[in-house]
Coordinates of C-alpha atoms (C1' of nucleotides) in Angstrom, one line a residue:
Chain A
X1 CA 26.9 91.0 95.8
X2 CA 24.1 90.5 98.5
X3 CA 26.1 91.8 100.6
X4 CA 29.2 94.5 101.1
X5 CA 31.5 91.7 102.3
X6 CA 31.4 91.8 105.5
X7 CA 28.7 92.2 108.2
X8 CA 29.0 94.9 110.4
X9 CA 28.8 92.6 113.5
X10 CA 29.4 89.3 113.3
X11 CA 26.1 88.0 113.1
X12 CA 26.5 84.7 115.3
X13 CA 26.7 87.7 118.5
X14 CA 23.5 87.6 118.8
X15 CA 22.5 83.9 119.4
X16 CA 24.8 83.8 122.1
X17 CA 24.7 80.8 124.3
X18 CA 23.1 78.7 122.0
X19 CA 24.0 75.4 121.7
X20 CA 24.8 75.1 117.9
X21 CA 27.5 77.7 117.7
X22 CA 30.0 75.5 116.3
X23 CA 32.3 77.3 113.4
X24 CA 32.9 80.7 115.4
X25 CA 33.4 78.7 118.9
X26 CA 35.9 76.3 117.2
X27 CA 37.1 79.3 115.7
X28 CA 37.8 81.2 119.2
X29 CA 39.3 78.1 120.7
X30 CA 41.5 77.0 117.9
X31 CA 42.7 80.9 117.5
X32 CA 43.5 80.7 121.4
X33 CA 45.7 77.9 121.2
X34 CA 48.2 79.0 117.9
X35 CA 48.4 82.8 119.7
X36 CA 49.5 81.1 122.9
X37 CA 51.8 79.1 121.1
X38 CA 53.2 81.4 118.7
X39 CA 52.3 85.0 119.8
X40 CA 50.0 87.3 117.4
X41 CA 52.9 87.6 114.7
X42 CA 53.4 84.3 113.6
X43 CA 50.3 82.6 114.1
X44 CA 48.6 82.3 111.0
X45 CA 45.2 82.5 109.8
X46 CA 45.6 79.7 107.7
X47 CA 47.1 77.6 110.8
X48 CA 43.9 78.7 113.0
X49 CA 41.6 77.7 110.5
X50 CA 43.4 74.2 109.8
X51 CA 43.2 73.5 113.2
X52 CA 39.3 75.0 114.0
X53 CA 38.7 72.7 110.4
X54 CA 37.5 75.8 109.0
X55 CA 37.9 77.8 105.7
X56 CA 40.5 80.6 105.6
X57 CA 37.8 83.3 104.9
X58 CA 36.0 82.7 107.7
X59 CA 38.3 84.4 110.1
X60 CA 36.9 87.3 107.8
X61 CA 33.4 86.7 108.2
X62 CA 32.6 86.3 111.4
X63 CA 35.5 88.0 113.0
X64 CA 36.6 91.3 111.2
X65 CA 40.3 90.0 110.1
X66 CA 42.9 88.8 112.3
X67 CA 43.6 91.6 114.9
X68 CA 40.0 91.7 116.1
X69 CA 39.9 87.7 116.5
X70 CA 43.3 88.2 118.6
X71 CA 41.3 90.7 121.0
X72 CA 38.2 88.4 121.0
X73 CA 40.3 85.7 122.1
X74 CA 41.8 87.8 124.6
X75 CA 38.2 88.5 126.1
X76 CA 37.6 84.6 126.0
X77 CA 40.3 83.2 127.6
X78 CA 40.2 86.5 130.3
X79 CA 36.6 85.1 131.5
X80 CA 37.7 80.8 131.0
X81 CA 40.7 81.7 133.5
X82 CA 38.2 83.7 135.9
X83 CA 35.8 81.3 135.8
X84 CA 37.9 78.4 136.3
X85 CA 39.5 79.8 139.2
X86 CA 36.8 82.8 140.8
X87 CA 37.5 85.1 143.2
X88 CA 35.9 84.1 146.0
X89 CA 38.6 81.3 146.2
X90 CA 40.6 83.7 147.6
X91 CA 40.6 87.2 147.7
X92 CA 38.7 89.2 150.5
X93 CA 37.5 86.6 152.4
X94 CA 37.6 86.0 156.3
X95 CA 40.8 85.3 158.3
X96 CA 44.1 87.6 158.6
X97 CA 45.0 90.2 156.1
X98 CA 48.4 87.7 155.9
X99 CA 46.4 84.7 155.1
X100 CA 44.8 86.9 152.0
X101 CA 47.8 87.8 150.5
X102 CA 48.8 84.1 150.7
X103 CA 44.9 83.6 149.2
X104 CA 46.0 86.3 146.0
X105 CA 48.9 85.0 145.0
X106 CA 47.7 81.0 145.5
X107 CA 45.0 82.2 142.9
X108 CA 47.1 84.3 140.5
X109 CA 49.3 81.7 140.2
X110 CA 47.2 79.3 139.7
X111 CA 45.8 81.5 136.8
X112 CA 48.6 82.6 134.9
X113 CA 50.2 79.3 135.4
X114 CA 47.3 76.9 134.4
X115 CA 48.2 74.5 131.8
X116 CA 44.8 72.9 131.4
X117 CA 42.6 72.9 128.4
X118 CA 42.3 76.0 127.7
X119 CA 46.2 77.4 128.8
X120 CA 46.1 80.0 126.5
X121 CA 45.4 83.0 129.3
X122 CA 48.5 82.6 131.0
X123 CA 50.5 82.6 127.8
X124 CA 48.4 85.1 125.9
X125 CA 49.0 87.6 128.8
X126 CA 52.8 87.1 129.2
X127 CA 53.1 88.5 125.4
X128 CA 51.0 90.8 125.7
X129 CA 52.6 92.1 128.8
X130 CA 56.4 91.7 127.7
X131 CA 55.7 92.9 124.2
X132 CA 52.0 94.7 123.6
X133 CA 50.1 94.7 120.7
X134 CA 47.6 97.7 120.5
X135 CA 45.2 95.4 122.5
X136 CA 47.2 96.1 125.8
X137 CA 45.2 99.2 127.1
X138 CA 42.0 96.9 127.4
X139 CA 44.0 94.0 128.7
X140 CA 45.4 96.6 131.0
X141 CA 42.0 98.1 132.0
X142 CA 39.7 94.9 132.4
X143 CA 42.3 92.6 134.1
X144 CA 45.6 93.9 135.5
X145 CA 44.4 97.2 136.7
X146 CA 41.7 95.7 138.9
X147 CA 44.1 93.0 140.2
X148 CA 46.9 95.1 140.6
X149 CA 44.7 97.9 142.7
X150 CA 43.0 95.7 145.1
X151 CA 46.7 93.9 145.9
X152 CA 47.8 97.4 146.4
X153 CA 45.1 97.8 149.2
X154 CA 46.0 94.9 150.6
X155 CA 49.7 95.8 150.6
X156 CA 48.8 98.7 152.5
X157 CA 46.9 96.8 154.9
X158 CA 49.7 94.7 156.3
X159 CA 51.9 97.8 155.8
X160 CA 50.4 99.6 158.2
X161 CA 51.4 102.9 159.7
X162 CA 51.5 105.7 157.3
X163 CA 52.0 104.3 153.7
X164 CA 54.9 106.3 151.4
X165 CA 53.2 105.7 148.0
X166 CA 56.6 104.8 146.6
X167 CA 57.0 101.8 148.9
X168 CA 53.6 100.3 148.7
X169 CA 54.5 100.2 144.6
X170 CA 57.6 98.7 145.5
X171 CA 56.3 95.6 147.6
X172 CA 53.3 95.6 144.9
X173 CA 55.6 95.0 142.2
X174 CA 58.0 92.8 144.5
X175 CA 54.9 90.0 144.7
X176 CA 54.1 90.5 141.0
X177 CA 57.3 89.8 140.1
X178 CA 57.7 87.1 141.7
X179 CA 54.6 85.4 140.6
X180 CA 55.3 86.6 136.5
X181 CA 58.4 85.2 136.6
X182 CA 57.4 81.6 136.5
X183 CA 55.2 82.4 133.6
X184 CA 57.4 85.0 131.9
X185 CA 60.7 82.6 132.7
X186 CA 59.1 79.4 131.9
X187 CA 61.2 78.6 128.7
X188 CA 64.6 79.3 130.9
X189 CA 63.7 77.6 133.7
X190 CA 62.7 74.6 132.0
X191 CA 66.3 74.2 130.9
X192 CA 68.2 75.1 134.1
X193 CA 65.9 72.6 136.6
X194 CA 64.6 70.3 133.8
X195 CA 63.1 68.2 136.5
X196 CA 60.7 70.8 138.5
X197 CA 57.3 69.9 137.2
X198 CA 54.7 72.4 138.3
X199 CA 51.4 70.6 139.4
X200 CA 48.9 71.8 142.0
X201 CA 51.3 70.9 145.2
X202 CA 54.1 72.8 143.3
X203 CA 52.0 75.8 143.2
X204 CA 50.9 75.5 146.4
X205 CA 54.5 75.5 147.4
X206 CA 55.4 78.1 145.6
X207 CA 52.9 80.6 146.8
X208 CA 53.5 80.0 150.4
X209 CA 57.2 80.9 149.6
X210 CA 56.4 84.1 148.0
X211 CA 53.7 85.0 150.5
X212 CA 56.1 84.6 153.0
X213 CA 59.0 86.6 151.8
X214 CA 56.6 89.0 150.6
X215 CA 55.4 89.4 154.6
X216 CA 58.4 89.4 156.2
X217 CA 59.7 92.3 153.5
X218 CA 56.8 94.1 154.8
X219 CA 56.4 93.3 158.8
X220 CA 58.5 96.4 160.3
X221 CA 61.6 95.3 161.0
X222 CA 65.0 96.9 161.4
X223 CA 66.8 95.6 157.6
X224 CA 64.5 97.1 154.9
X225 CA 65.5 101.0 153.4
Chain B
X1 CA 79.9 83.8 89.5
X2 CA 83.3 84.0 91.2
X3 CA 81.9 82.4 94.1
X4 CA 78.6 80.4 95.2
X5 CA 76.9 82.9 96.2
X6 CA 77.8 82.7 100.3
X7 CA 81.2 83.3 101.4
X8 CA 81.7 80.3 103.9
X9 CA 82.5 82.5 106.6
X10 CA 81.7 86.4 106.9
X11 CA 84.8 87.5 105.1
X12 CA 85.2 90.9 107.8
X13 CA 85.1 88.9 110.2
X14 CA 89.2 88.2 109.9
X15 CA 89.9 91.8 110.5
X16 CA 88.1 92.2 113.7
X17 CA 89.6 95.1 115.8
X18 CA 90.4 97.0 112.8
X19 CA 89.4 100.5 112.9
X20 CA 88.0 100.6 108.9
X21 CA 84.8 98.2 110.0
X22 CA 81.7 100.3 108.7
X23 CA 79.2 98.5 107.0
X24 CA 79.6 95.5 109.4
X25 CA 79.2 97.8 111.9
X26 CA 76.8 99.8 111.5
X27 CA 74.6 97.1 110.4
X28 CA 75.2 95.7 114.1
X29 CA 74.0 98.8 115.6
X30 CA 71.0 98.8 113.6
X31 CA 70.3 95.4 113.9
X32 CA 70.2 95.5 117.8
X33 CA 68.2 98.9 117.3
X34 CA 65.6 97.5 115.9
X35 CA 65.3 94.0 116.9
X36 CA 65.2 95.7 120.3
X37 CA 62.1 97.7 119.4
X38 CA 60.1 95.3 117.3
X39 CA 61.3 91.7 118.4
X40 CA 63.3 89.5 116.0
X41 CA 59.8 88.8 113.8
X42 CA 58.2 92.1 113.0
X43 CA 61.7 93.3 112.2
X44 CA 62.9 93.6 108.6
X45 CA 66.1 93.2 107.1
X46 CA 65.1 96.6 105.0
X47 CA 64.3 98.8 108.0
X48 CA 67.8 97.7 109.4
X49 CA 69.8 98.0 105.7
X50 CA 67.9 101.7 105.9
X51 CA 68.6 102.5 109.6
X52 CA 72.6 101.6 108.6
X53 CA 72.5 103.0 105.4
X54 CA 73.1 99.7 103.7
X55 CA 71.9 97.5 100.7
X56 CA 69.6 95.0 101.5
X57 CA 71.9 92.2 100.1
X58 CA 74.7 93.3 102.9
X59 CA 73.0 91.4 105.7
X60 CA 73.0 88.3 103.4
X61 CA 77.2 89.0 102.4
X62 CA 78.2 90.3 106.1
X63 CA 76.3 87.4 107.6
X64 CA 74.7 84.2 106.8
X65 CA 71.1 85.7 106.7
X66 CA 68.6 87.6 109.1
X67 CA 69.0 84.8 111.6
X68 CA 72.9 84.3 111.7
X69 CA 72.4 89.0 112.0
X70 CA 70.0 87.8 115.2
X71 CA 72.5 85.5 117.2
X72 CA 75.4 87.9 116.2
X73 CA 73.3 91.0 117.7
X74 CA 72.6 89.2 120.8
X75 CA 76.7 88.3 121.6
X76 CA 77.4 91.8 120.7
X77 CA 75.3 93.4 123.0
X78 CA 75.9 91.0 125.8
X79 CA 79.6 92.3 125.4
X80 CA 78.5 95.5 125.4
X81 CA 76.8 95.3 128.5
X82 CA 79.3 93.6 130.4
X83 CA 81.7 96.3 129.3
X84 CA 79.3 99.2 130.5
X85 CA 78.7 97.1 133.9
X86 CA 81.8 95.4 134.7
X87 CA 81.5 92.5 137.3
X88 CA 84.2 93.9 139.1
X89 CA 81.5 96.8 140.3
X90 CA 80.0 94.4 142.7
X91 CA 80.5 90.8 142.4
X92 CA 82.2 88.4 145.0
X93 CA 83.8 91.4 146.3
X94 CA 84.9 92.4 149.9
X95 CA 82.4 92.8 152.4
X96 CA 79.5 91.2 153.8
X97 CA 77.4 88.8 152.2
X98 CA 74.6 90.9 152.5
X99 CA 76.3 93.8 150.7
X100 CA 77.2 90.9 147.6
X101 CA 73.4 90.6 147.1
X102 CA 72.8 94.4 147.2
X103 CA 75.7 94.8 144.6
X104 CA 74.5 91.7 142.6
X105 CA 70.9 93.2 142.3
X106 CA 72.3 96.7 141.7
X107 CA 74.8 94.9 139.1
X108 CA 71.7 93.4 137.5
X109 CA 69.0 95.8 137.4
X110 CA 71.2 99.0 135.9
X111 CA 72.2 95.9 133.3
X112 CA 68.4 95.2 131.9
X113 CA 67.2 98.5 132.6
X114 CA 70.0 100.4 130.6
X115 CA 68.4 103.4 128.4
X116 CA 71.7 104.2 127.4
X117 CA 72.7 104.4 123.7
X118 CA 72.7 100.3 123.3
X119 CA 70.3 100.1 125.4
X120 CA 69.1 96.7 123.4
X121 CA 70.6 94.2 125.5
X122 CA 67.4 94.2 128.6
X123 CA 64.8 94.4 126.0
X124 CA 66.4 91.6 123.4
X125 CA 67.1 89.3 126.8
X126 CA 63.4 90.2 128.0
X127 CA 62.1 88.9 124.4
X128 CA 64.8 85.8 124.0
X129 CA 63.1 84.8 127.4
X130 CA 59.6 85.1 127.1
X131 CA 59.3 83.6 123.7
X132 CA 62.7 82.2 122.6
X133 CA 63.9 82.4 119.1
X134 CA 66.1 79.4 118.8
X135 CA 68.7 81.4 119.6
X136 CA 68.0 81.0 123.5
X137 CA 70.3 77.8 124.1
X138 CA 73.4 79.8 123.5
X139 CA 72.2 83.1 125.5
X140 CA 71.7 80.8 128.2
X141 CA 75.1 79.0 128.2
X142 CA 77.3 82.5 128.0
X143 CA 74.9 84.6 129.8
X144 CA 72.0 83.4 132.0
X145 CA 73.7 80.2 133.3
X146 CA 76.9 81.8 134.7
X147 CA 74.8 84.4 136.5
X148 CA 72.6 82.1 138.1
X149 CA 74.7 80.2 139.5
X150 CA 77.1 82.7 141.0
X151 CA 73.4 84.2 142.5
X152 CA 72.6 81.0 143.6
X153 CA 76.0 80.0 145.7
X154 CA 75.4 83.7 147.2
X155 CA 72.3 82.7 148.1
X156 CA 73.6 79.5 149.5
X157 CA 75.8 81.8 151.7
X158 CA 73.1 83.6 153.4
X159 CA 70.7 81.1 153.6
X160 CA 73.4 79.4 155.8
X161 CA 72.4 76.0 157.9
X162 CA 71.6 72.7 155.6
X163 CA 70.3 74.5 152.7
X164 CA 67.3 72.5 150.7
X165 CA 67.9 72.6 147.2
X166 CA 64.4 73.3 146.7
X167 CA 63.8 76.1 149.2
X168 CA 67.5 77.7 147.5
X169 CA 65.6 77.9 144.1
X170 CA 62.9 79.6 145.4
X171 CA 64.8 82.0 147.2
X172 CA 67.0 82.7 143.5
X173 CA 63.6 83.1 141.5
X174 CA 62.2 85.2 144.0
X175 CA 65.4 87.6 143.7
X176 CA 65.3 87.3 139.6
X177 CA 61.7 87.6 139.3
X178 CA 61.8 91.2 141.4
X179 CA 64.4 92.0 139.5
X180 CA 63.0 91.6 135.3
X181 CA 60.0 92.3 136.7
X182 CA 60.8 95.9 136.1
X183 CA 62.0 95.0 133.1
X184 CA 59.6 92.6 131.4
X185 CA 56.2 94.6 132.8
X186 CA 57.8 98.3 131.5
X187 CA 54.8 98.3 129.0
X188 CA 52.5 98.0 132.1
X189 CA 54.1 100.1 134.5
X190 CA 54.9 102.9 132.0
X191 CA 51.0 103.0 132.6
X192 CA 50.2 102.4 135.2
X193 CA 52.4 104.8 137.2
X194 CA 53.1 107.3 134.3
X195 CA 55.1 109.8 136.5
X196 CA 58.2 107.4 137.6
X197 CA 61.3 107.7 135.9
X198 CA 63.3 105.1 136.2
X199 CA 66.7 106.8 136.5
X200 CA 70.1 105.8 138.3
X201 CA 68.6 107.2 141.3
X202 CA 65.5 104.9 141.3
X203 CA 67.1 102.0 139.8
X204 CA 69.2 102.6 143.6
X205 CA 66.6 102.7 145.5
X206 CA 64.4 100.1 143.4
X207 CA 67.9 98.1 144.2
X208 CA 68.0 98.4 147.9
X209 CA 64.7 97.2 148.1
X210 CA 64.6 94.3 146.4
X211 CA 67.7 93.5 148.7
X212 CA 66.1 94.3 151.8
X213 CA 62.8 92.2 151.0
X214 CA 65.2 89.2 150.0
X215 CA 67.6 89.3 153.2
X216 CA 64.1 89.4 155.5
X217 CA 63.1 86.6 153.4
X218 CA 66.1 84.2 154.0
X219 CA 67.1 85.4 157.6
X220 CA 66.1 82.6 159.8
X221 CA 63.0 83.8 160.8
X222 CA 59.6 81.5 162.0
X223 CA 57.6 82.7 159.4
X224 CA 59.4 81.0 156.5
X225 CA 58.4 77.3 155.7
Chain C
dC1 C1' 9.1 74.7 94.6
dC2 C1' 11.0 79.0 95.0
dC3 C1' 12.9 82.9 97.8
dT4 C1' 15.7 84.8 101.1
dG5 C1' 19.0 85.3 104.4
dT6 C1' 22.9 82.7 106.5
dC7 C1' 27.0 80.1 106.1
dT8 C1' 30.8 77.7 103.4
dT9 C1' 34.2 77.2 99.9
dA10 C1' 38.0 77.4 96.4
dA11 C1' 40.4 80.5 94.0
dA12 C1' 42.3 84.8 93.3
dC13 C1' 44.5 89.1 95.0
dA14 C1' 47.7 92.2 97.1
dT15 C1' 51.4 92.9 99.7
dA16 C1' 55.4 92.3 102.7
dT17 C1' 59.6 90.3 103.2
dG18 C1' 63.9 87.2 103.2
dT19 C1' 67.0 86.0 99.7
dT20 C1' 69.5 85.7 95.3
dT21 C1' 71.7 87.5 91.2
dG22 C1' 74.9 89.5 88.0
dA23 C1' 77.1 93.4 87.2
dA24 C1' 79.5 97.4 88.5
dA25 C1' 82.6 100.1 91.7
dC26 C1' 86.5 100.0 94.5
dA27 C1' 91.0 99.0 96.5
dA28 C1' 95.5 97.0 96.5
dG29 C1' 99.2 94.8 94.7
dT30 C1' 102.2 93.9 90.8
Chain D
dA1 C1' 97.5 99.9 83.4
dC2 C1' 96.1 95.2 84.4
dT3 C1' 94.6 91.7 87.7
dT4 C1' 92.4 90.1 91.6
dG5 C1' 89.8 89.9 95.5
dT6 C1' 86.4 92.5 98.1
dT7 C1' 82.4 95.4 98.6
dT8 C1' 78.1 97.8 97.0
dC9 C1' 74.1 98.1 94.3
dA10 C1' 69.4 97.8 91.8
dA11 C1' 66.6 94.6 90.3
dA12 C1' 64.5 90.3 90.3
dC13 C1' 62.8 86.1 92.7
dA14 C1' 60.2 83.2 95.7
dT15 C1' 57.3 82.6 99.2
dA16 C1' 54.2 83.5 103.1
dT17 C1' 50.2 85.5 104.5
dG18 C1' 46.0 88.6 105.4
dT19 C1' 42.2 89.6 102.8
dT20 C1' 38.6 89.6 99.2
dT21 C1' 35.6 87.7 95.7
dA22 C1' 32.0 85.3 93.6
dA23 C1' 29.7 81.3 93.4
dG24 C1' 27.5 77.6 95.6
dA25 C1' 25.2 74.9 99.8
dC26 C1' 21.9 75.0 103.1
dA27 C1' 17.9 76.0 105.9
dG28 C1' 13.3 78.0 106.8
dG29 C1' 8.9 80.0 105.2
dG30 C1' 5.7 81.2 101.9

DNA sequence: CCCTGTCTTAAACATATGTTTGAAACAAGT
DNA sequence: ACTTGTTTCAAACATATGTTTAAGACAGGG
């Protein structure tokens, strides 16, 4: 009884960046993939550890039980995704206001869509999203609330004239939507056009649609209200 | 032991339409109660057998088990939903195209966003499509299928000229994906713009302007690509 | 070589939860 | 009243799963 069981912070923190972390990084990464596959309920513990070739308690020790490993993994995969695609891609570069908006929703696709090594953030947001689990408000407040605010500015951009607040939200959420619902829809989709396979080009494709509708809903023009 | 245990076939089941249904009943209702609020996981059989003022062992007599309750809930509030929204509202009626796809989306949206008493059938749809349960195939087949398609021929209709299968399905995903958007993000929006209610009177105007981006979208126009 | 702090491990623990059981209550027909 | 088929019930069962424990392995300094 050295100890009360478990250390107040997990004591690897502090070496940070070293190269020998290897239980707690195999730890984050194997945890990433089973909540991506399975959502926080019915991944396991026992499944993460089998997979990071760990033992079960050390979920325990170096996290501080399961729910705090979920929202560490969160944070991980939040900076992999940002740092595999960065903003400066994209977002308020140069060129037309239009050509942004095409620019933001080439890279949030590309983001929430990815199904590289580390695939989890796409997945691991469209739960947490569709059905939150107590870790939402910090999701909410370190990675959709920035995005979603500067796509509002740009929204009213190509608006133009004098913004109603109520139709800026609407377009906002008209190119969200659009984006989520490949992730959110994936499963269905899959089994109504079994053949789409979304690589790079597809993306591409994809984002010049919704960029383009997205415009032409928002160039003044006779149809809309 | 007058029997193996399982009756082969839910024995109420015979007496459908008969006014004396309780237990069955009411375990229905609380089933879709509270699969709606916690998912079909973090539900339990007990919280439904309380909520319905049941014993536990009824959802194992009534139907097969918590999984055979599941597939049950879903058809029954698919029914109920249709019966609350009939097609006839705003389908393939009279009128312009145009005015089809406003009807469709107005058809749709009060159909997911429903508050109503059984208001389960958006959220358990929202859930079975995100992260499917098994039970997706056959929500697909009598509910998801049949409305895509019908969207998509509409779609077809507008679109007009040599339609490219590629460019429809883009155009039909852009439509759903405004659409469950409101929907699938609630958790989000709910904070991020506390103060909107989203009433019949929104749900109109939330309606109209989904329509109106998604005509501007698919009129000939030299933006599109 | 021992001491000390860090990590690892197998086993145990506690609890939640779907399911089963066997008997009793009930209803209906005869 | 007896019989028979159906429904309800409390208790038990089995298992999955997050967490804790207590002992050992390991490394670095003294």
């Amino acid at each position: 009884m050295f100890k009360t069981g478990i250390p107040d912070i997990a004591p690897a923190k502090a070496k940070r960046g070293l190269l020998p972390e290897k239980a707690r990084e195999r730890l984050l990464n194997a945890a990433g993939e089973v909540f991506a596959e399975r959502g926080y309920r019915r991944a396991t513990v026992r499944e993460i550890c089998r997979r990071a070739r760990v033992n079960v308690a050390s979920v325990n020790y170096y996290f501080k039980g399961k729910e705090d490993l979920y929202t560490d993994v969160l944070e991980f995969a939040y900076r992999q995704a940002r740092q595999k695609y960065p903003d400066s891609d994209a977002a308020g570069r140069g060129g037309s206001t239009e050509s942004s908006l095409f620019g933001f929703v080439r890279l949030f696709l590309l983001r929430i869509l990815d199904e590289g090594r580390p695939a989890w953030f796409g997945k691991l947001m469209a739960r947490e999203i569709v059905e939150p689990t107590g870790a939402l408000d910090k999701v909410i407040d370190r990675a959709i609330r920035p995005l979603h605010e500067s796509l509002e500015s740009l929204v009213r951009e190509i608006v133009g004239g004098r913004p109603r607040d109520a139709e800026i939200r609407r377009h906002v959420f008209s190119i969200l939507g659009q984006c989520l619902f490949y992730r959110h829809a994936r499963p269905v989709i899959a089994r109504l056009h079994p053949d789409v396979r979304f690589d790079a080009a597809e993306i591409e494709r994809t984002a010049r649609h919704i960029a383009a509708v997205a415009l032409s809903g928002m160039k003044p023009r006779g149809t809309a209200r």
